[in-house]
CSV table of C-alpha atoms and ligand atoms in Angstrom, one decimal:
chain,number,residue,atom,x,y,z
A,1,MET,CA,0.8,-4.1,12.8
A,2,SER,CA,-0.7,-4.0,16.4
A,3,SER,CA,-1.0,-6.7,18.9
A,4,GLY,CA,-4.0,-8.8,19.0
A,5,PHE,CA,-4.9,-8.1,15.5
A,6,ASN,CA,-4.3,-10.7,12.8
A,7,ALA,CA,-4.4,-8.8,9.2
A,8,PHE,CA,-4.6,-12.6,7.7
A,9,GLN,CA,-7.7,-13.4,9.5
A,10,MET,CA,-9.1,-10.2,8.4
A,11,ALA,CA,-7.9,-11.1,4.7
A,12,GLN,CA,-9.8,-14.5,4.9
A,13,GLN,CA,-12.8,-13.2,6.7
A,14,GLN,CA,-13.2,-10.5,3.8
A,15,PHE,CA,-12.7,-13.4,1.1
A,16,ASP,CA,-15.1,-15.9,3.0
A,17,ALA,CA,-17.9,-13.2,2.5
A,18,ILE,CA,-17.7,-12.7,-1.1
A,19,ALA,CA,-16.5,-16.2,-2.0
A,20,ASN,CA,-19.8,-17.8,-0.4
A,21,LYS,CA,-21.8,-15.2,-2.7
A,22,LEU,CA,-20.2,-16.0,-5.8
A,23,ASP,CA,-20.9,-19.5,-5.3
A,24,LEU,CA,-17.3,-20.8,-5.9
A,25,ASP,CA,-16.4,-24.5,-5.3
A,26,GLN,CA,-14.8,-25.7,-2.6
A,27,ALA,CA,-11.5,-26.4,-4.2
A,28,THR,CA,-11.5,-22.6,-5.7
A,29,LYS,CA,-12.2,-21.4,-2.1
A,30,ASP,CA,-9.5,-23.4,-0.6
A,31,LEU,CA,-7.0,-22.4,-3.3
A,32,LEU,CA,-8.0,-18.5,-3.0
A,33,ARG,CA,-8.0,-18.0,0.5
A,34,ASN,CA,-4.6,-19.3,1.3
A,35,PRO,CA,-1.2,-18.4,-0.3
A,36,MET,CA,0.2,-21.0,-3.1
A,37,ARG,CA,3.9,-21.0,-1.7
A,38,GLU,CA,5.8,-19.1,1.2
A,39,TYR,CA,9.3,-19.0,2.2
A,40,HIS,CA,10.9,-18.3,5.7
A,41,PHE,CA,14.4,-17.7,6.2
A,42,SER,CA,17.1,-16.2,8.3
A,43,ILE,CA,19.6,-13.2,7.2
A,44,PRO,CA,22.7,-13.2,9.3
A,45,VAL,CA,24.4,-9.8,9.1
A,46,ARG,CA,27.6,-8.6,10.6
A,47,MET,CA,26.8,-5.3,12.4
A,48,ASP,CA,28.8,-2.2,12.4
A,49,ASP,CA,30.3,-3.1,16.0
A,50,GLY,CA,31.6,-6.5,14.6
A,51,LYS,CA,28.9,-8.9,16.0
A,52,TYR,CA,26.9,-10.8,14.3
A,53,LYS,CA,23.2,-10.5,14.1
A,54,VAL,CA,20.3,-12.7,12.7
A,55,PHE,CA,17.1,-11.2,10.9
A,56,PHE,CA,14.0,-13.1,9.8
A,57,GLY,CA,12.4,-12.8,6.6
A,58,PHE,CA,9.4,-13.9,4.4
A,59,ARG,CA,8.3,-14.1,0.9
A,60,VAL,CA,5.0,-15.1,0.3
A,61,LEU,CA,3.4,-16.1,-3.1
A,62,HIS,CA,-0.3,-15.8,-2.7
A,63,ASN,CA,-1.6,-16.5,-6.3
A,64,ASP,CA,0.1,-16.1,-9.9
A,65,ALA,CA,-2.8,-17.6,-11.8
A,66,ARG,CA,-2.8,-14.2,-14.1
A,67,GLY,CA,0.8,-13.4,-14.1
A,68,PRO,CA,4.0,-13.6,-12.0
A,69,GLY,CA,3.5,-12.5,-8.3
A,70,LYS,CA,4.0,-8.7,-7.4
A,71,GLY,CA,4.4,-6.9,-4.4
A,72,GLY,CA,6.6,-5.2,-1.9
A,73,ILE,CA,9.2,-5.9,0.6
A,74,ARG,CA,8.6,-4.3,4.2
A,75,PHE,CA,11.3,-3.8,6.8
A,76,ASP,CA,9.5,-3.3,9.9
A,77,PRO,CA,10.3,-4.4,13.8
A,78,HIS,CA,6.7,-5.6,14.3
A,79,GLU,CA,6.5,-7.7,10.8
A,80,THR,CA,4.8,-11.2,11.2
A,81,VAL,CA,4.5,-13.8,8.6
A,82,ASP,CA,0.6,-13.4,8.9
A,83,ASP,CA,0.9,-9.3,8.0
A,84,VAL,CA,2.8,-11.0,4.8
A,85,ARG,CA,0.4,-13.4,4.0
A,86,ALA,CA,-2.5,-10.6,4.4
A,87,LEU,CA,-0.6,-8.2,2.2
A,88,ALA,CA,0.1,-11.0,-0.6
A,89,THR,CA,-3.5,-11.6,-0.7
A,90,TRP,CA,-4.7,-8.3,-1.2
A,91,MET,CA,-1.9,-8.0,-3.7
A,92,THR,CA,-3.7,-10.5,-5.9
A,93,TRP,CA,-7.1,-8.6,-5.4
A,94,LYS,CA,-5.4,-5.3,-6.3
A,95,THR,CA,-3.6,-6.6,-9.6
A,96,ALA,CA,-7.1,-8.1,-10.5
A,97,VAL,CA,-9.0,-5.1,-9.9
A,98,VAL,CA,-6.8,-2.8,-12.0
A,99,ASP,CA,-6.6,-5.7,-14.4
A,100,ILE,CA,-2.9,-5.9,-15.1
A,101,PRO,CA,-1.3,-9.2,-15.9
A,102,LEU,CA,0.3,-10.1,-12.4
A,103,GLY,CA,-0.3,-12.0,-9.6
A,104,GLY,CA,-0.1,-11.1,-5.7
A,105,GLY,CA,3.2,-11.7,-3.6
A,106,LYS,CA,4.5,-9.8,-0.4
A,107,GLY,CA,7.9,-9.7,1.6
A,108,GLY,CA,9.0,-8.8,4.7
A,109,VAL,CA,12.0,-8.6,7.5
A,110,ILE,CA,11.7,-8.0,11.0
A,111,CYS,CA,14.1,-5.1,11.4
A,112,ASP,CA,14.0,-1.2,11.9
A,113,PRO,CA,15.9,0.4,9.5
A,114,ARG,CA,15.7,3.8,11.3
A,115,GLU,CA,18.1,2.3,14.0
A,116,MET,CA,20.8,0.6,11.4
A,117,SER,CA,23.5,2.1,9.3
A,118,PRO,CA,23.4,2.3,5.7
A,119,ARG,CA,25.8,-0.5,5.5
A,120,GLU,CA,23.9,-2.7,7.8
A,121,VAL,CA,20.6,-2.1,5.9
A,122,GLU,CA,22.5,-2.9,2.4
A,123,ALA,CA,23.7,-6.5,4.1
A,124,ILE,CA,20.1,-7.2,5.1
A,125,CYS,CA,19.0,-6.3,1.2
A,126,ARG,CA,21.8,-8.5,-0.2
A,127,GLY,CA,21.1,-11.2,2.2
A,128,TYR,CA,17.4,-11.5,1.5
A,129,ILE,CA,17.9,-11.8,-2.2
A,130,ARG,CA,20.5,-14.4,-1.3
A,131,GLN,CA,17.8,-16.7,0.5
A,132,VAL,CA,14.9,-16.4,-2.2
A,133,VAL,CA,16.9,-16.1,-5.6
A,134,LYS,CA,15.7,-19.3,-6.8
A,135,ASN,CA,12.2,-18.5,-6.0
A,136,VAL,CA,11.7,-14.7,-7.3
A,137,GLY,CA,12.6,-13.3,-10.8
A,138,PRO,CA,11.0,-11.3,-13.5
A,139,LEU,CA,8.8,-14.4,-14.6
A,140,GLN,CA,8.1,-15.6,-11.2
A,141,ASP,CA,7.5,-13.0,-8.6
A,142,VAL,CA,8.8,-9.5,-8.9
A,143,PRO,CA,9.5,-7.4,-5.5
A,144,ALA,CA,9.0,-3.7,-5.0
A,145,PRO,CA,9.5,-1.4,-1.9
A,146,ASP,CA,6.9,-0.8,0.8
A,147,VAL,CA,7.0,0.5,4.1
A,148,MET,CA,10.5,1.4,5.4
A,149,THR,CA,12.2,0.3,2.0
A,150,THR,CA,13.3,2.4,-0.5
A,151,GLY,CA,14.5,2.7,-4.1
A,152,GLN,CA,17.9,2.5,-2.9
A,153,TYR,CA,17.1,-0.8,-1.2
A,154,MET,CA,15.7,-2.3,-4.4
A,155,LEU,CA,19.0,-1.3,-6.4
A,156,TRP,CA,21.0,-3.1,-3.9
A,157,MET,CA,18.7,-6.2,-4.4
A,158,LEU,CA,18.7,-5.9,-8.0
A,159,ASP,CA,22.5,-5.8,-7.8
A,160,GLU,CA,22.7,-8.8,-5.8
A,161,TYR,CA,20.3,-10.8,-8.0
A,162,GLU,CA,22.0,-9.9,-11.3
A,163,THR,CA,25.4,-10.8,-9.8
A,164,ILE,CA,24.1,-14.2,-8.9
A,165,VAL,CA,22.1,-15.1,-12.1
A,166,GLY,CA,24.8,-13.6,-14.2
A,167,GLU,CA,22.8,-11.1,-16.2
A,168,LYS,CA,21.0,-7.7,-16.4
A,169,SER,CA,17.4,-8.2,-15.3
A,170,PRO,CA,16.0,-4.7,-14.7
A,171,GLY,CA,12.5,-6.2,-14.7
A,172,PHE,CA,13.3,-8.4,-11.6
A,173,ILE,CA,12.3,-5.6,-9.2
A,174,THR,CA,10.4,-2.3,-9.4
A,175,GLY,CA,10.4,1.1,-7.3
A,176,LYS,CA,14.1,1.4,-8.6
A,177,PRO,CA,15.7,4.9,-8.6
A,178,LEU,CA,15.5,7.1,-11.7
A,179,GLY,CA,18.3,6.6,-14.1
A,180,SER,CA,19.0,2.9,-12.7
A,181,GLY,CA,15.7,1.6,-14.4
A,182,GLY,CA,13.0,3.3,-12.5
A,183,SER,CA,10.0,4.8,-14.1
A,184,LEU,CA,9.2,8.3,-13.7
A,185,GLY,CA,6.0,8.9,-12.0
A,186,ARG,CA,6.4,5.9,-9.6
A,187,THR,CA,7.2,7.9,-6.3
A,188,GLU,CA,3.7,9.7,-7.0
A,189,ALA,CA,1.8,6.8,-8.1
A,190,THR,CA,0.1,5.3,-5.2
A,191,GLY,CA,-0.9,8.8,-3.5
A,192,TYR,CA,-2.1,10.2,-6.9
A,193,GLY,CA,-4.0,6.9,-7.6
A,194,VAL,CA,-6.0,7.6,-4.3
A,195,ILE,CA,-6.9,11.2,-5.3
A,196,TYR,CA,-7.8,10.0,-8.8
A,197,CYS,CA,-10.6,7.9,-7.3
A,198,VAL,CA,-11.4,10.4,-4.8
A,199,ARG,CA,-12.0,13.0,-7.7
A,200,GLU,CA,-14.3,10.6,-9.7
A,201,ALA,CA,-16.2,9.6,-6.5
A,202,LEU,CA,-16.6,13.2,-5.8
A,203,LYS,CA,-18.1,14.1,-9.5
A,204,GLU,CA,-20.4,11.2,-8.9
A,205,LEU,CA,-21.6,12.6,-5.6
A,206,ASN,CA,-21.7,16.2,-7.6
A,207,ILE,CA,-19.2,17.7,-5.1
A,208,ASP,CA,-16.7,20.4,-6.1
A,209,ILE,CA,-13.4,19.2,-4.6
A,210,LYS,CA,-12.4,22.8,-4.2
A,211,ASN,CA,-15.0,22.9,-1.5
A,212,THR,CA,-14.0,20.0,0.2
A,213,THR,CA,-11.6,19.1,3.5
A,214,ALA,CA,-9.6,16.3,4.3
A,215,SER,CA,-7.9,14.5,7.2
A,216,PHE,CA,-5.0,12.0,6.6
A,217,GLN,CA,-3.3,9.4,8.9
A,218,GLY,CA,0.4,9.3,7.8
A,219,PHE,CA,2.6,11.8,6.1
A,220,GLY,CA,5.0,8.9,4.3
A,221,ASN,CA,5.2,8.2,0.4
A,222,VAL,CA,1.5,7.5,0.0
A,223,SER,CA,0.0,10.5,2.0
A,224,GLN,CA,2.5,13.1,0.9
A,225,HIS,CA,1.8,12.6,-2.7
A,226,ALA,CA,-1.9,11.9,-2.1
A,227,ILE,CA,-1.9,15.5,-0.2
A,228,LYS,CA,0.0,17.0,-2.8
A,229,LEU,CA,-2.6,16.2,-5.7
A,230,TYR,CA,-5.5,16.8,-3.6
A,231,ASP,CA,-4.0,20.4,-2.8
A,232,GLN,CA,-3.5,21.0,-6.3
A,233,TYR,CA,-7.1,20.0,-7.4
A,234,GLY,CA,-7.9,22.8,-4.6
A,235,GLY,CA,-9.1,20.5,-1.8
A,236,THR,CA,-8.2,21.8,1.8
A,237,ILE,CA,-6.5,19.6,4.2
A,238,LYS,CA,-6.9,20.1,7.8
A,239,ALA,CA,-5.5,17.4,9.8
A,240,ILE,CA,-2.4,15.0,9.3
A,241,SER,CA,-1.3,12.5,11.8
A,242,SER,CA,2.3,10.9,11.8
A,243,TRP,CA,4.4,9.1,14.0
A,244,ASP,CA,7.0,11.0,16.3
A,245,ASN,CA,9.9,8.6,16.7
A,246,ASN,CA,11.5,10.7,19.5
A,247,ALA,CA,8.4,10.7,21.6
A,248,LYS,CA,7.7,7.2,20.4
A,249,THR,CA,4.1,8.2,19.7
A,250,ALA,CA,2.0,9.4,17.1
A,251,TYR,CA,0.3,13.1,17.1
A,252,THR,CA,-2.2,15.0,15.0
A,253,TYR,CA,-1.0,18.1,13.2
A,254,LEU,CA,-4.2,20.4,12.8
A,255,LYS,CA,-4.6,23.7,11.2
A,256,LYS,CA,-8.2,24.5,10.7
A,257,ASP,CA,-7.9,26.9,8.0
A,258,GLY,CA,-5.8,24.5,5.8
A,259,ILE,CA,-2.4,23.2,5.9
A,260,ASN,CA,0.4,24.3,3.7
A,261,VAL,CA,1.8,21.2,2.2
A,262,GLU,CA,5.3,22.6,1.5
A,263,GLU,CA,5.8,24.3,4.8
A,264,LEU,CA,5.1,21.1,6.5
A,265,LEU,CA,7.4,19.0,4.1
A,266,GLY,CA,10.1,21.5,5.2
A,267,ILE,CA,10.0,19.8,8.7
A,268,THR,CA,9.7,16.3,7.8
A,269,ASP,CA,12.2,13.6,7.7
A,270,ARG,CA,12.7,10.9,5.1
A,271,PHE,CA,10.8,8.6,6.9
A,272,GLY,CA,7.5,10.9,6.9
A,273,GLN,CA,8.2,12.1,10.5
A,274,ILE,CA,7.4,15.5,11.5
A,275,ASP,CA,9.3,17.8,13.8
A,276,THR,CA,6.8,18.4,16.6
A,277,ASP,CA,8.5,21.3,18.2
A,278,LYS,CA,9.0,23.0,14.8
A,279,ALA,CA,5.1,22.5,14.2
A,280,LYS,CA,4.3,24.0,17.5
A,281,ASP,CA,6.5,27.1,16.2
A,282,LEU,CA,4.5,27.2,13.0
A,283,GLY,CA,1.2,27.3,14.8
A,284,TYR,CA,-0.4,23.7,14.2
A,285,GLU,CA,-2.4,22.4,17.1
A,286,ILE,CA,-0.8,19.1,18.3
A,287,LEU,CA,-3.8,16.6,19.1
A,288,PRO,CA,-3.2,13.0,19.8
A,289,GLY,CA,-2.3,10.4,17.2
A,290,SER,CA,-5.9,9.1,16.8
A,291,ALA,CA,-7.5,12.6,16.4
A,292,TRP,CA,-7.2,12.6,12.8
A,293,ILE,CA,-10.6,10.1,12.5
A,294,GLU,CA,-12.8,12.6,14.3
A,295,GLN,CA,-12.2,15.6,12.6
A,296,ASP,CA,-15.1,17.4,10.7
A,297,VAL,CA,-14.1,17.0,7.4
A,298,ASP,CA,-15.6,15.7,4.1
A,299,ILE,CA,-13.0,13.0,3.4
A,300,ILE,CA,-10.7,11.2,5.5
A,301,ILE,CA,-7.7,9.1,4.2
A,302,PRO,CA,-6.1,6.5,6.4
A,303,ALA,CA,-2.5,6.2,4.8
A,304,ALA,CA,-0.4,4.8,7.4
A,305,LEU,CA,-1.1,1.4,9.1
A,306,ALA,CA,-3.6,-1.3,9.2
A,307,ASN,CA,-6.4,-1.9,11.8
A,308,GLN,CA,-7.2,1.9,12.3
A,309,ILE,CA,-10.7,1.9,11.6
A,310,ASN,CA,-12.0,-0.6,13.8
A,311,ALA,CA,-15.0,-1.2,16.4
A,312,ASP,CA,-13.6,1.3,18.9
A,313,THR,CA,-12.5,3.9,16.6
A,314,ALA,CA,-15.2,4.0,13.8
A,315,PRO,CA,-17.9,5.3,16.1
A,316,ARG,CA,-15.7,8.6,16.3
A,317,ILE,CA,-15.9,9.2,12.5
A,318,SER,CA,-17.7,12.6,12.5
A,319,PRO,CA,-21.1,12.7,11.0
A,320,ALA,CA,-19.8,15.4,8.4
A,321,VAL,CA,-17.6,12.9,6.6
A,322,LYS,CA,-18.7,11.7,3.3
A,323,MET,CA,-16.0,9.7,2.1
A,324,LEU,CA,-13.7,7.2,3.1
A,325,ALA,CA,-10.6,6.4,0.8
A,326,GLU,CA,-8.1,3.9,2.0
A,327,GLY,CA,-4.6,4.7,1.0
A,328,ALA,CA,-3.0,2.1,3.4
A,329,ASN,CA,-3.3,-1.6,3.2
A,330,GLY,CA,-6.0,-3.0,5.5
A,331,PRO,CA,-7.1,0.2,7.5
A,332,THR,CA,-10.5,-0.9,8.2
A,333,THR,CA,-11.6,-4.1,10.0
A,334,PRO,CA,-15.2,-6.1,8.7
A,335,GLU,CA,-16.6,-4.8,12.1
A,336,ALA,CA,-15.8,-1.1,11.2
A,337,ASP,CA,-17.2,-1.9,8.1
A,338,GLU,CA,-20.6,-2.7,9.4
A,339,ILE,CA,-20.5,1.1,11.5
A,340,ILE,CA,-19.4,2.6,8.2
A,341,LYS,CA,-22.4,1.3,6.3
A,342,SER,CA,-24.6,2.5,9.0
A,343,LYS,CA,-23.3,5.8,8.6
A,344,GLY,CA,-23.7,6.0,5.0
A,345,LEU,CA,-19.9,6.7,3.9
A,346,TRP,CA,-19.0,6.1,0.5
A,347,VAL,CA,-15.8,3.9,0.7
A,348,ILE,CA,-13.3,3.4,-1.8
A,349,PRO,CA,-11.6,0.4,-0.4
A,350,ASP,CA,-7.8,-0.1,-0.2
A,351,PHE,CA,-6.9,-2.4,-2.9
A,352,LEU,CA,-8.5,-0.2,-5.4
A,353,ALA,CA,-7.5,3.0,-4.1
A,354,ASN,CA,-3.9,2.4,-3.5
A,355,ALA,CA,-3.4,0.4,-6.5
A,356,GLY,CA,-1.9,3.0,-8.2
A,357,GLY,CA,1.8,2.0,-7.1
A,358,VAL,CA,1.3,-1.5,-8.6
A,359,THR,CA,0.1,-0.1,-11.7
A,360,CYS,CA,2.9,2.2,-12.2
A,361,SER,CA,5.2,-0.7,-11.2
A,362,TYR,CA,3.8,-2.6,-14.0
A,363,PHE,CA,4.5,0.2,-16.4
A,364,GLU,CA,8.4,0.2,-15.0
A,365,GLN,CA,8.3,-3.2,-15.9
A,366,VAL,CA,7.0,-2.8,-19.3
A,367,GLN,CA,9.5,0.2,-19.9
A,368,CYS,CA,12.6,-2.1,-18.7
A,369,ASN,CA,11.5,-4.9,-20.7
A,370,MET,CA,11.5,-2.6,-24.0
A,371,ASN,CA,14.4,-0.6,-22.6
A,372,PHE,CA,12.6,2.7,-23.6
A,373,PHE,CA,11.3,4.9,-20.9
A,374,TRP,CA,8.2,7.2,-21.0
A,375,GLU,CA,7.9,10.7,-20.2
A,376,LYS,CA,6.3,11.5,-16.7
A,377,ASP,CA,3.3,13.1,-18.5
A,378,GLU,CA,2.7,9.7,-20.3
A,379,VAL,CA,3.1,7.6,-17.3
A,380,LEU,CA,0.6,9.7,-15.1
A,381,THR,CA,-2.0,9.6,-18.0
A,382,LYS,CA,-1.9,6.1,-18.5
A,383,LEU,CA,-2.2,5.7,-14.6
A,384,ASP,CA,-5.1,8.1,-14.4
A,385,ALA,CA,-6.8,6.0,-17.1
A,386,LYS,CA,-6.3,2.5,-15.3
A,387,MET,CA,-7.2,4.0,-12.0
A,388,THR,CA,-10.4,5.8,-13.6
A,389,ASN,CA,-11.5,2.8,-15.4
A,390,ALA,CA,-11.0,0.5,-12.2
A,391,TYR,CA,-12.8,3.2,-10.3
A,392,LYS,CA,-15.8,3.3,-12.4
A,393,ALA,CA,-15.9,-0.5,-12.7
A,394,VAL,CA,-16.5,-1.0,-9.2
A,395,SER,CA,-18.4,2.0,-8.6
A,396,ASP,CA,-21.1,1.1,-11.6
A,397,LEU,CA,-21.1,-2.5,-9.7
A,398,ALA,CA,-21.8,-1.4,-6.4
A,399,ARG,CA,-24.6,1.1,-7.5
A,400,SER,CA,-26.2,-1.2,-9.9
A,401,LYS,CA,-26.2,-4.3,-7.4
A,402,LYS,CA,-26.7,-2.2,-4.5
A,403,LEU,CA,-23.4,-3.3,-2.8
A,404,TYR,CA,-21.1,-2.0,-0.4
A,405,PRO,CA,-18.2,-0.5,-2.8
A,406,ARG,CA,-15.6,-2.9,-0.9
A,407,ASP,CA,-17.8,-5.8,-1.7
A,408,ALA,CA,-18.2,-4.9,-5.4
A,409,ALA,CA,-14.6,-4.6,-5.8
A,410,TYR,CA,-14.0,-8.1,-4.1
A,411,HIS,CA,-16.5,-9.3,-6.5
A,412,ILE,CA,-14.7,-8.1,-9.6
A,413,SER,CA,-11.4,-9.2,-8.2
A,414,ILE,CA,-12.1,-12.6,-7.1
A,415,GLN,CA,-14.2,-13.6,-10.3
A,416,ARG,CA,-11.0,-12.4,-12.5
A,417,VAL,CA,-8.5,-14.7,-10.3
A,418,ALA,CA,-11.0,-17.8,-10.1
A,419,ASP,CA,-11.6,-17.5,-13.8
A,420,ALA,CA,-7.9,-17.7,-14.4
A,421,CYS,CA,-7.6,-20.6,-12.1
A,422,LYS,CA,-10.3,-22.5,-13.9
A,423,LYS,CA,-9.3,-21.7,-17.3
A,424,ARG,CA,-5.5,-23.1,-16.5
A,425,GLY,CA,-7.3,-26.3,-15.2
A,426,TRP,CA,-6.1,-25.8,-11.4
A,427,VAL,CA,-9.6,-26.2,-10.1
B,501,NAD,P1,5.9,5.4,4.8
B,501,NAD,O1,6.7,4.5,5.5
B,501,NAD,O2,6.2,6.0,3.5
B,501,NAD,O3,5.0,6.3,5.5
B,501,NAD,C1,4.3,5.9,6.6
B,501,NAD,C2,3.9,7.0,7.3
B,501,NAD,O4,2.9,6.5,8.5
B,501,NAD,C3,4.8,7.8,8.0
B,501,NAD,O5,4.5,9.3,7.9
B,501,NAD,C4,4.7,7.6,9.5
B,501,NAD,O6,5.1,8.5,10.4
B,501,NAD,C5,3.1,7.2,9.7
B,501,NAD,N1,2.9,6.4,10.8
B,501,NAD,C6,3.5,5.3,11.3
B,501,NAD,N2,2.8,4.9,12.6
B,501,NAD,C7,1.9,5.8,12.5
B,501,NAD,C8,0.9,6.1,13.4
B,501,NAD,N3,0.7,5.2,14.5
B,501,NAD,N4,-0.1,7.0,13.7
B,501,NAD,C9,-0.1,7.8,12.6
B,501,NAD,N5,1.0,7.9,11.6
B,501,NAD,C10,1.8,6.7,11.5
B,501,NAD,O7,5.0,4.0,4.1
B,501,NAD,P2,4.0,4.5,3.0
B,501,NAD,O8,4.8,3.8,1.7
B,501,NAD,O9,3.4,5.6,2.6
B,501,NAD,O10,2.8,3.3,3.0
B,501,NAD,C11,1.5,3.7,3.9
B,501,NAD,C12,0.6,2.8,3.8
B,501,NAD,O11,0.4,2.6,2.3
B,501,NAD,C13,1.0,1.2,4.1
B,501,NAD,O12,-0.1,0.6,4.6
B,501,NAD,C14,1.3,0.7,2.9
B,501,NAD,O13,1.2,-0.8,2.8
B,501,NAD,C15,0.4,1.3,1.9
B,501,NAD,N6,0.8,1.1,0.5
B,501,NAD,C16,2.0,1.7,-0.1
B,501,NAD,C17,2.4,1.8,-1.2
B,501,NAD,C18,3.6,2.7,-1.7
B,501,NAD,O14,3.4,2.6,-3.1
B,501,NAD,N7,4.3,3.1,-1.0
B,501,NAD,C19,1.6,1.2,-2.3
B,501,NAD,C20,0.2,0.3,-2.0
B,501,NAD,C21,0.0,0.5,-0.5
């Protein structure tokens, strides 16, 4: 995440604002504004050139009152423990808002898999598990993929875990490849979940999705599937911003008449990076990376990074925009929230909008435990029902109590987790 911005401070600031309104006692506040456990470790790896290199990793368990910890592992050269703490905290609120019996965890390694061979990445995956094996597991804390980690990485991690514990344990990790314990629908789940919420929100506003336009930041897992479903529903995608690792900068790829998703996917690599020269040849306007936010569209969907809508960028949101649906974790700062409130945008907050991923991960665990796997339609139908119910609960509370939707979602989650801690006799 970008320098100067501290995601964990932001997560605590968001929590404090609601905790004060909910009248929580001091012990509950202290418990919920901090992680319950965290592990910091070194992972030595023999690189392909024969030299050894040490990578630094983290696993943070924010709260497990409602069930085992749940959260992805990121590989990112800019990872910090405060990012991981923030993301673990948001996982607690996310699992609570969709009401699944899991808590919040997160992990990370400071590394750049784009610059490493598959063998080197596999060594990091296996080394990560060797360091945390005593503190993770299907009944303790369940990892998953996140930014720049894939199903293949999860399988290497699962294999290392099962080798050490001496038994098959497919519910230990989620986001596994299909045929190796993965669930149909998991790849689509996060992006689809964002659009299920957008669909419900547009219904409430009496707007036909077919008459809407949208601009996205990111063209990776979340964004690509959100874009595909939004396209299927008949919406028009005008702009997509993505990182170009050759130019070491982000660009916004614009087509005012609407982007052809399959065409764009044809010139995109596995890290969600679009080939800028080919995009120019296909007639895309190439704008600066931040231009996605200032397009005259109905819906803006940040689905790449944290801290993208802040005090500097929020004023650039076009007056045409009616809705902000947050695919990424932590894309909007509390300062930007104030600007967004004054602009009157309807917000679908990150830990609700992008909860489809963890919901489907939960379904994956359930299927692994039963050793019986559902058809894709069944998974997506169950996902749609969970996301729609969670969205409606947040929207109903926001409208009935005149709350900002992010605050309404926090009210529901924090109250559920605080109740679970209290019933267990922790505070
Ligand atoms: P990803 O690595 O698949 O894709 C990231 C995308 O962001 C890529 O297209 C990349 O080019 C783009 N990007 C990177 N830097 C950029 C920049 N400066 N400007 C514009 N684009 C940039 O990641 P993902 O899995 O799609 O995750 C995206 C966000 O969603 C993250 O915040 C992640 O924590 C969150 N999230 C992901 C999941 C999931 O299931 N994958 C679930 C919940 C939340």
